[in-house]
């Protein structure tokens, strides 16, 4: 019965939680600490700290841990399913509708692409304010952006490996240069042994090696590896999936405009932004030789699985790791590099693929003004831009 309760509560949150991971975490605290008292404030704060320390979708990872705390392993699955299902179904339906279409040049798609410029710019500004707090971090962010902008010319086909190398260098510099602040943990208690946690982390490594080896076969294996790799590398929020997934899908599987339009649509949905992968799977299904439903399911599982395994596997080791200053310093370096990664993505593919002239730039600036100065939520801005693009296109 507790698992059913968990599913019902998270399904309601999955239908109503707009605003991205920070807003989701606020909704979660109000529901599970304030209203239901499933967790104390100290326990909830530690769950958020673990999720922020690890790659993956932070709000979904916190949801998994809340479900685990309330109803064990079944509760963890119920929490993920309830929170993810609404937006995954909507995004898969949209991707299936656009699969194999020539929608790239449609007016509404152009409107969504311009909204995506504004959304990514807002994400860069917010992440810079939160994560780039001194000159060293600023240097790491700008250096990472510069490296990722020129890397395709230096190393054609590098894809996600080049991104991993840049973030790894940022971690090394952060570990050596930045001062990590140790944190006293200990309020959190989870029903996961260290043996079980180690097994989950080992399973993640085995799956990564398996998907990488089989990706050469194409089809569903290539889709699983592209999404799994992206899900395993995302530090700093769901927006970072954009540059990590783009090389795997554009232009071989999807037109650029269909890719960016899906990202814009994801920002108008409730629930986790990672369901962008549900859209990509369905939209790329014809090129992959798969049915839209199967491809959407594989994309969804692929992108969420590494973050889930990392979160559930890391929980029993959290207390020891969270107190290490070096680990926090390395994470600070990675977070600064992530801001640079998103800054590079703002220029290409987002800006270069959407802004064709002064009128488009004006539209993107107005959308950004609505998001920031006007405080209009993305789930309103995106469909309004789509409607205006359709009317004017």
Coordinates of C-alpha atoms in Angstrom, one line a residue:
X1 CA 0.0 0.0 0.0
X2 CA 2.8 2.4 0.7
X3 CA 4.2 1.9 -2.8
X4 CA 0.8 2.8 -4.3
X5 CA 0.7 5.9 -2.1
X6 CA 4.1 6.9 -3.3
X7 CA 3.1 6.4 -7.0
X8 CA -0.1 8.4 -6.5
X9 CA 1.7 11.3 -4.9
X10 CA 4.5 11.4 -7.5
X11 CA 2.0 11.1 -10.3
X12 CA 0.3 14.2 -9.1
X13 CA 3.6 16.0 -8.9
X14 CA 4.6 14.7 -12.4
X15 CA 1.4 16.3 -13.7
X16 CA 1.8 19.7 -11.9
X17 CA 5.5 20.3 -11.3
X18 CA 6.6 22.9 -13.8
X19 CA 9.7 25.1 -13.6
X20 CA 12.7 22.7 -13.7
X21 CA 14.7 20.9 -11.1
X22 CA 15.0 23.7 -8.6
X23 CA 11.3 24.2 -8.6
X24 CA 10.7 20.5 -8.4
X25 CA 12.9 20.3 -5.3
X26 CA 10.8 23.0 -3.7
X27 CA 7.6 21.1 -4.5
X28 CA 9.1 18.0 -3.0
X29 CA 10.1 19.7 0.2
X30 CA 6.6 21.2 0.6
X31 CA 5.0 17.8 0.0
X32 CA 7.3 15.4 1.8
X33 CA 8.8 17.5 4.6
X34 CA 6.0 20.0 5.2
X35 CA 2.7 18.2 4.4
X36 CA 3.4 14.5 4.9
X37 CA 6.4 14.6 7.2
X38 CA 8.0 11.6 5.5
X39 CA 11.4 13.2 6.0
X40 CA 13.0 15.8 8.3
X41 CA 14.5 18.9 7.0
X42 CA 18.0 17.5 7.7
X43 CA 17.3 14.3 5.9
X44 CA 15.8 16.1 2.9
X45 CA 18.8 18.5 2.7
X46 CA 21.2 15.5 2.6
X47 CA 19.3 13.9 -0.2
X48 CA 19.5 17.1 -2.2
X49 CA 23.2 17.3 -1.4
X50 CA 23.8 13.8 -2.7
X51 CA 21.9 14.5 -5.9
X52 CA 23.8 17.7 -6.5
X53 CA 27.1 15.9 -5.9
X54 CA 26.4 13.2 -8.6
X55 CA 25.7 13.4 -12.3
X56 CA 22.1 12.8 -13.4
X57 CA 18.7 14.5 -13.0
X58 CA 18.7 15.9 -9.5
X59 CA 15.0 16.1 -8.9
X60 CA 14.4 12.6 -10.2
X61 CA 17.2 11.3 -8.1
X62 CA 15.8 12.9 -5.0
X63 CA 12.4 11.5 -5.9
X64 CA 13.9 8.0 -6.1
X65 CA 15.5 8.4 -2.7
X66 CA 12.3 9.6 -1.2
X67 CA 10.4 6.6 -2.6
X68 CA 13.1 4.3 -1.3
X69 CA 12.9 5.9 2.2
X70 CA 9.1 5.6 2.3
X71 CA 8.5 2.2 0.7
X72 CA 11.8 0.4 -0.1
X73 CA 12.9 -0.6 -3.6
X74 CA 9.4 -0.9 -4.9
X75 CA 8.7 2.6 -3.6
X76 CA 11.8 4.0 -5.5
X77 CA 10.5 2.5 -8.8
X78 CA 7.0 3.9 -8.0
X79 CA 8.3 7.4 -7.4
X80 CA 10.3 7.4 -10.6
X81 CA 7.4 6.1 -12.7
X82 CA 4.8 8.4 -11.3
X83 CA 7.0 11.5 -11.7
X84 CA 8.3 10.6 -15.2
X85 CA 5.3 9.1 -16.9
X86 CA 3.2 12.2 -17.8
X87 CA 6.0 14.2 -19.5
X88 CA 7.5 11.0 -21.1
X89 CA 4.2 10.1 -22.7
X90 CA 3.6 13.7 -24.0
X91 CA 7.2 14.0 -25.3
X92 CA 7.1 10.6 -27.0
X93 CA 3.8 11.5 -28.7
X94 CA 5.2 14.7 -30.0
X95 CA 8.4 12.9 -31.2
X96 CA 6.3 10.2 -33.0
X97 CA 4.2 12.9 -34.7
X98 CA 7.4 14.6 -36.1
X99 CA 9.2 11.4 -36.9
X100 CA 10.3 11.5 -40.5
X101 CA 8.5 14.8 -41.2
X102 CA 9.8 17.9 -42.8
X103 CA 8.8 20.0 -39.8
X104 CA 12.2 21.6 -39.6
X105 CA 11.1 24.6 -41.7
X106 CA 7.7 25.0 -40.1
X107 CA 6.9 28.4 -38.6
X108 CA 5.9 26.9 -35.2
X109 CA 9.2 25.0 -35.0
X110 CA 11.1 28.2 -35.6
X111 CA 9.1 29.9 -32.8
X112 CA 10.0 27.0 -30.4
X113 CA 13.7 27.2 -31.5
X114 CA 13.8 30.9 -30.6
X115 CA 12.2 30.1 -27.3
X116 CA 14.9 27.6 -26.7
X117 CA 17.6 30.3 -27.2
X118 CA 15.9 32.3 -24.4
X119 CA 15.6 29.2 -22.1
X120 CA 19.2 28.2 -22.5
X121 CA 20.4 31.8 -22.0
X122 CA 18.4 31.9 -18.8
X123 CA 19.9 28.6 -17.7
X124 CA 23.4 29.9 -18.4
X125 CA 22.8 33.1 -16.4
X126 CA 21.3 31.3 -13.5
X127 CA 24.0 28.6 -13.3
X128 CA 26.8 31.2 -13.7
X129 CA 25.4 33.1 -10.7
X130 CA 25.2 29.9 -8.6
X131 CA 28.3 28.1 -9.6
X132 CA 30.9 30.6 -10.9
X133 CA 31.7 32.4 -7.7
X134 CA 35.3 33.5 -8.1
X135 CA 38.0 34.1 -10.8
X136 CA 39.2 30.6 -10.9
X137 CA 35.8 29.2 -11.6
X138 CA 35.2 31.9 -14.2
X139 CA 38.4 30.9 -15.9
X140 CA 37.4 27.3 -15.9
X141 CA 33.9 28.1 -17.3
X142 CA 35.2 30.3 -20.1
X143 CA 38.1 28.0 -20.8
X144 CA 35.8 25.0 -21.1
X145 CA 33.4 26.9 -23.4
X146 CA 36.3 27.9 -25.7
X147 CA 37.7 24.4 -25.8
X148 CA 34.3 22.9 -26.6
X149 CA 33.7 25.4 -29.3
X150 CA 36.9 24.6 -31.2
X151 CA 37.2 20.9 -30.3
X152 CA 35.1 19.7 -33.2
X153 CA 37.6 21.3 -35.6
X154 CA 40.6 19.9 -33.7
X155 CA 39.1 16.4 -33.1
X156 CA 36.4 15.5 -35.5
X157 CA 34.1 12.9 -34.2
X158 CA 35.1 13.4 -30.6
X159 CA 31.5 13.7 -29.5
X160 CA 30.9 13.0 -25.8
X161 CA 34.5 11.8 -25.2
X162 CA 35.8 15.3 -25.8
X163 CA 33.2 16.7 -23.4
X164 CA 34.3 14.1 -20.8
X165 CA 37.9 15.1 -21.3
X166 CA 37.2 18.8 -20.7
X167 CA 35.1 18.1 -17.6
X168 CA 37.8 15.7 -16.3
X169 CA 40.4 18.5 -16.7
X170 CA 38.1 20.9 -14.8
X171 CA 37.8 18.4 -12.0
X172 CA 41.6 18.0 -11.8
X173 CA 42.2 21.8 -11.8
X174 CA 39.4 22.2 -9.2
X175 CA 40.9 19.5 -7.0
X176 CA 44.3 21.1 -7.1
X177 CA 43.3 24.8 -6.9
X178 CA 39.9 25.2 -5.3
X179 CA 39.3 24.8 -1.6
X180 CA 36.7 22.2 -0.9
X181 CA 34.5 22.8 2.1
X182 CA 34.1 19.7 4.2
X183 CA 30.5 19.0 5.3
X184 CA 29.3 17.1 8.3
X185 CA 26.7 14.6 7.2
X186 CA 24.9 12.0 9.2
X187 CA 21.2 12.8 9.5
X188 CA 20.3 10.5 6.6
X189 CA 19.6 6.9 7.1
X190 CA 18.8 4.7 4.0
X191 CA 17.8 1.0 3.7
X192 CA 20.7 0.2 1.4
X193 CA 23.8 -1.7 2.5
X194 CA 27.3 -0.9 1.3
X195 CA 27.3 -4.3 -0.5
X196 CA 24.1 -3.4 -2.3
X197 CA 25.3 0.0 -3.1
X198 CA 28.6 -1.3 -4.5
X199 CA 26.6 -3.9 -6.6
X200 CA 24.5 -1.1 -8.1
X201 CA 27.6 1.0 -9.0
X202 CA 29.2 -2.1 -10.5
X203 CA 26.1 -2.7 -12.5
X204 CA 26.3 0.8 -13.9
X205 CA 29.8 0.2 -15.1
X206 CA 28.9 -3.1 -16.7
X207 CA 26.0 -1.6 -18.5
X208 CA 28.1 1.3 -19.8
X209 CA 30.7 -1.1 -21.1
X210 CA 28.0 -3.3 -22.7
X211 CA 26.1 -0.5 -24.4
X212 CA 29.3 1.1 -25.7
X213 CA 30.5 -2.3 -27.1
X214 CA 27.1 -3.0 -28.8
X215 CA 26.5 0.5 -30.0
X216 CA 28.3 -0.3 -33.3
X217 CA 25.4 -2.6 -34.2
X218 CA 23.2 0.5 -34.4
X219 CA 19.5 0.6 -33.8
X220 CA 18.4 0.3 -30.2
X221 CA 21.9 -0.3 -29.0
X222 CA 23.2 2.9 -30.4
X223 CA 20.2 4.7 -28.9
X224 CA 20.8 3.2 -25.5
X225 CA 24.5 4.1 -25.5
X226 CA 23.9 7.7 -26.7
X227 CA 21.3 8.3 -23.9
X228 CA 23.0 6.3 -21.2
X229 CA 26.3 8.2 -21.8
X230 CA 24.6 11.6 -21.7
X231 CA 22.7 10.6 -18.5
X232 CA 26.0 9.6 -16.9
X233 CA 27.7 12.9 -17.7
X234 CA 25.1 15.5 -16.8
X235 CA 26.3 17.7 -14.0
X236 CA 24.5 20.9 -13.2
X237 CA 20.9 20.2 -14.4
X238 CA 18.8 18.8 -17.2
X239 CA 19.7 21.6 -19.6
X240 CA 23.2 20.1 -20.0
X241 CA 21.7 17.1 -21.9
X242 CA 21.3 19.4 -25.0
X243 CA 25.0 19.5 -26.0
X244 CA 25.6 16.0 -24.8
X245 CA 22.9 14.4 -27.0
X246 CA 23.2 16.7 -30.0
X247 CA 26.2 15.0 -31.6
X248 CA 24.6 11.6 -31.4
X249 CA 21.4 12.6 -33.2
X250 CA 22.2 15.5 -35.5
X251 CA 22.4 15.3 -38.5
X252 CA 22.5 11.5 -38.9
X253 CA 19.2 10.7 -37.2
X254 CA 17.3 14.0 -37.0
X255 CA 17.3 17.4 -38.6
X256 CA 18.7 20.1 -36.4
X257 CA 15.4 22.0 -36.2
X258 CA 13.5 19.0 -35.0
X259 CA 16.1 18.3 -32.3
X260 CA 16.0 21.9 -30.9
X261 CA 12.2 22.1 -31.2
X262 CA 12.0 19.0 -29.0
X263 CA 14.2 20.6 -26.4
X264 CA 12.1 23.7 -26.4
X265 CA 8.9 21.6 -26.0
X266 CA 10.5 19.8 -23.1
X267 CA 10.8 23.1 -21.2
X268 CA 7.0 23.5 -21.5
X269 CA 6.3 20.2 -19.8
X270 CA 5.8 19.3 -16.2
X271 CA 8.2 16.8 -14.6
X272 CA 11.8 16.1 -15.5
X273 CA 13.6 17.7 -18.5
X274 CA 15.3 14.4 -19.2
X275 CA 12.2 13.2 -21.0
X276 CA 13.6 15.0 -23.9
X277 CA 15.2 11.6 -24.6
X278 CA 11.7 10.1 -24.9
X279 CA 11.0 12.6 -27.7
X280 CA 14.4 11.9 -29.4
X281 CA 13.8 8.2 -29.4
X282 CA 10.4 8.5 -31.0
X283 CA 11.5 11.1 -33.5
X284 CA 14.5 9.2 -34.6
X285 CA 12.7 5.8 -34.7
X286 CA 12.5 5.6 -38.5
X287 CA 16.2 6.2 -38.9
X288 CA 16.9 3.7 -36.2
X289 CA 14.7 1.0 -37.7
X290 CA 12.5 0.9 -34.6
X291 CA 8.9 1.5 -33.7
X292 CA 8.3 4.9 -32.1
X293 CA 7.1 3.4 -28.8
X294 CA 10.0 1.1 -28.4
X295 CA 12.5 3.8 -29.3
X296 CA 10.9 6.2 -26.9
X297 CA 11.1 3.6 -24.1
X298 CA 14.7 2.8 -24.8
X299 CA 15.6 6.5 -24.8
X300 CA 13.8 7.1 -21.6
X301 CA 15.4 4.1 -19.8
X302 CA 18.8 4.9 -21.2
X303 CA 19.0 8.5 -19.9
X304 CA 17.5 7.9 -16.5
X305 CA 19.3 4.6 -15.6
X306 CA 22.8 5.9 -14.9
X307 CA 21.6 8.6 -12.5
X308 CA 19.3 6.2 -10.7
X309 CA 22.1 3.6 -10.3
X310 CA 24.5 6.3 -9.1
X311 CA 22.1 7.8 -6.6
X312 CA 20.9 4.5 -5.1
X313 CA 24.4 3.1 -5.1
X314 CA 26.1 6.1 -3.6
X315 CA 23.7 6.7 -0.7
X316 CA 25.4 4.2 1.7
X317 CA 28.8 5.8 1.0
X318 CA 27.7 9.4 1.2
X319 CA 28.8 10.2 4.8
X320 CA 32.4 9.2 4.1
X321 CA 32.6 11.0 0.8
X322 CA 30.8 14.2 1.7
X323 CA 33.4 15.0 4.3
X324 CA 36.3 15.0 1.9
X325 CA 37.4 18.5 1.0
X326 CA 39.2 17.2 -2.2
X327 CA 36.0 15.6 -3.5
X328 CA 34.1 18.9 -3.1
X329 CA 36.8 20.9 -4.7
X330 CA 36.8 18.5 -7.7
X331 CA 33.0 18.8 -8.0
X332 CA 33.3 22.6 -7.9
X333 CA 35.7 22.4 -10.8
X334 CA 33.3 20.2 -12.7
X335 CA 30.3 22.5 -12.0
X336 CA 32.2 25.5 -13.4
X337 CA 33.1 23.4 -16.5
X338 CA 29.4 22.5 -16.9
X339 CA 28.5 26.2 -17.1
X340 CA 31.1 26.5 -19.9
X341 CA 29.6 23.5 -21.6
X342 CA 26.2 25.1 -21.6
X343 CA 27.6 28.5 -22.7
X344 CA 29.2 26.8 -25.7
X345 CA 25.9 25.0 -26.5
X346 CA 24.0 28.4 -26.3
X347 CA 26.1 29.5 -29.3
X348 CA 26.0 26.3 -31.2
X349 CA 23.7 24.5 -31.9
X350 CA 21.1 26.7 -30.2
X351 CA 21.8 30.3 -31.4
X352 CA 23.3 29.4 -34.7
X353 CA 20.5 27.1 -35.6
X354 CA 17.7 29.4 -34.6
X355 CA 18.7 33.0 -35.3
X356 CA 18.7 33.8 -39.0
X357 CA 18.6 37.6 -38.9
X358 CA 17.6 40.7 -36.9
X359 CA 13.9 39.7 -36.6
X360 CA 14.8 36.3 -35.1
X361 CA 17.2 37.9 -32.7
X362 CA 14.5 40.4 -31.6
X363 CA 12.1 37.5 -31.0
X364 CA 14.7 35.6 -28.9
X365 CA 15.4 38.8 -26.8
X366 CA 11.7 39.3 -26.2
X367 CA 11.3 35.7 -25.1
X368 CA 14.3 36.1 -22.7
X369 CA 12.8 39.3 -21.3
X370 CA 9.6 37.5 -20.7
X371 CA 11.4 34.7 -18.8
X372 CA 13.6 37.0 -16.7
X373 CA 12.2 40.5 -16.3
X374 CA 8.6 39.4 -16.7
X375 CA 9.1 36.1 -14.7
X376 CA 6.8 34.3 -17.2
X377 CA 7.4 30.5 -16.8
X378 CA 8.9 28.6 -19.7
X379 CA 5.8 26.4 -20.1
X380 CA 3.9 29.6 -21.1
X381 CA 6.7 31.2 -23.1
X382 CA 7.4 28.2 -25.3
X383 CA 3.8 27.6 -26.6
X384 CA 3.3 31.4 -27.1
X385 CA 6.5 31.5 -29.2
X386 CA 5.3 28.5 -31.2
X387 CA 1.9 30.1 -31.8
X388 CA 3.5 33.4 -32.9
X389 CA 5.9 31.5 -35.2
X390 CA 3.0 29.6 -36.8
X391 CA 1.0 32.8 -37.2
X392 CA 3.9 34.8 -38.7
X393 CA 5.5 32.0 -40.6

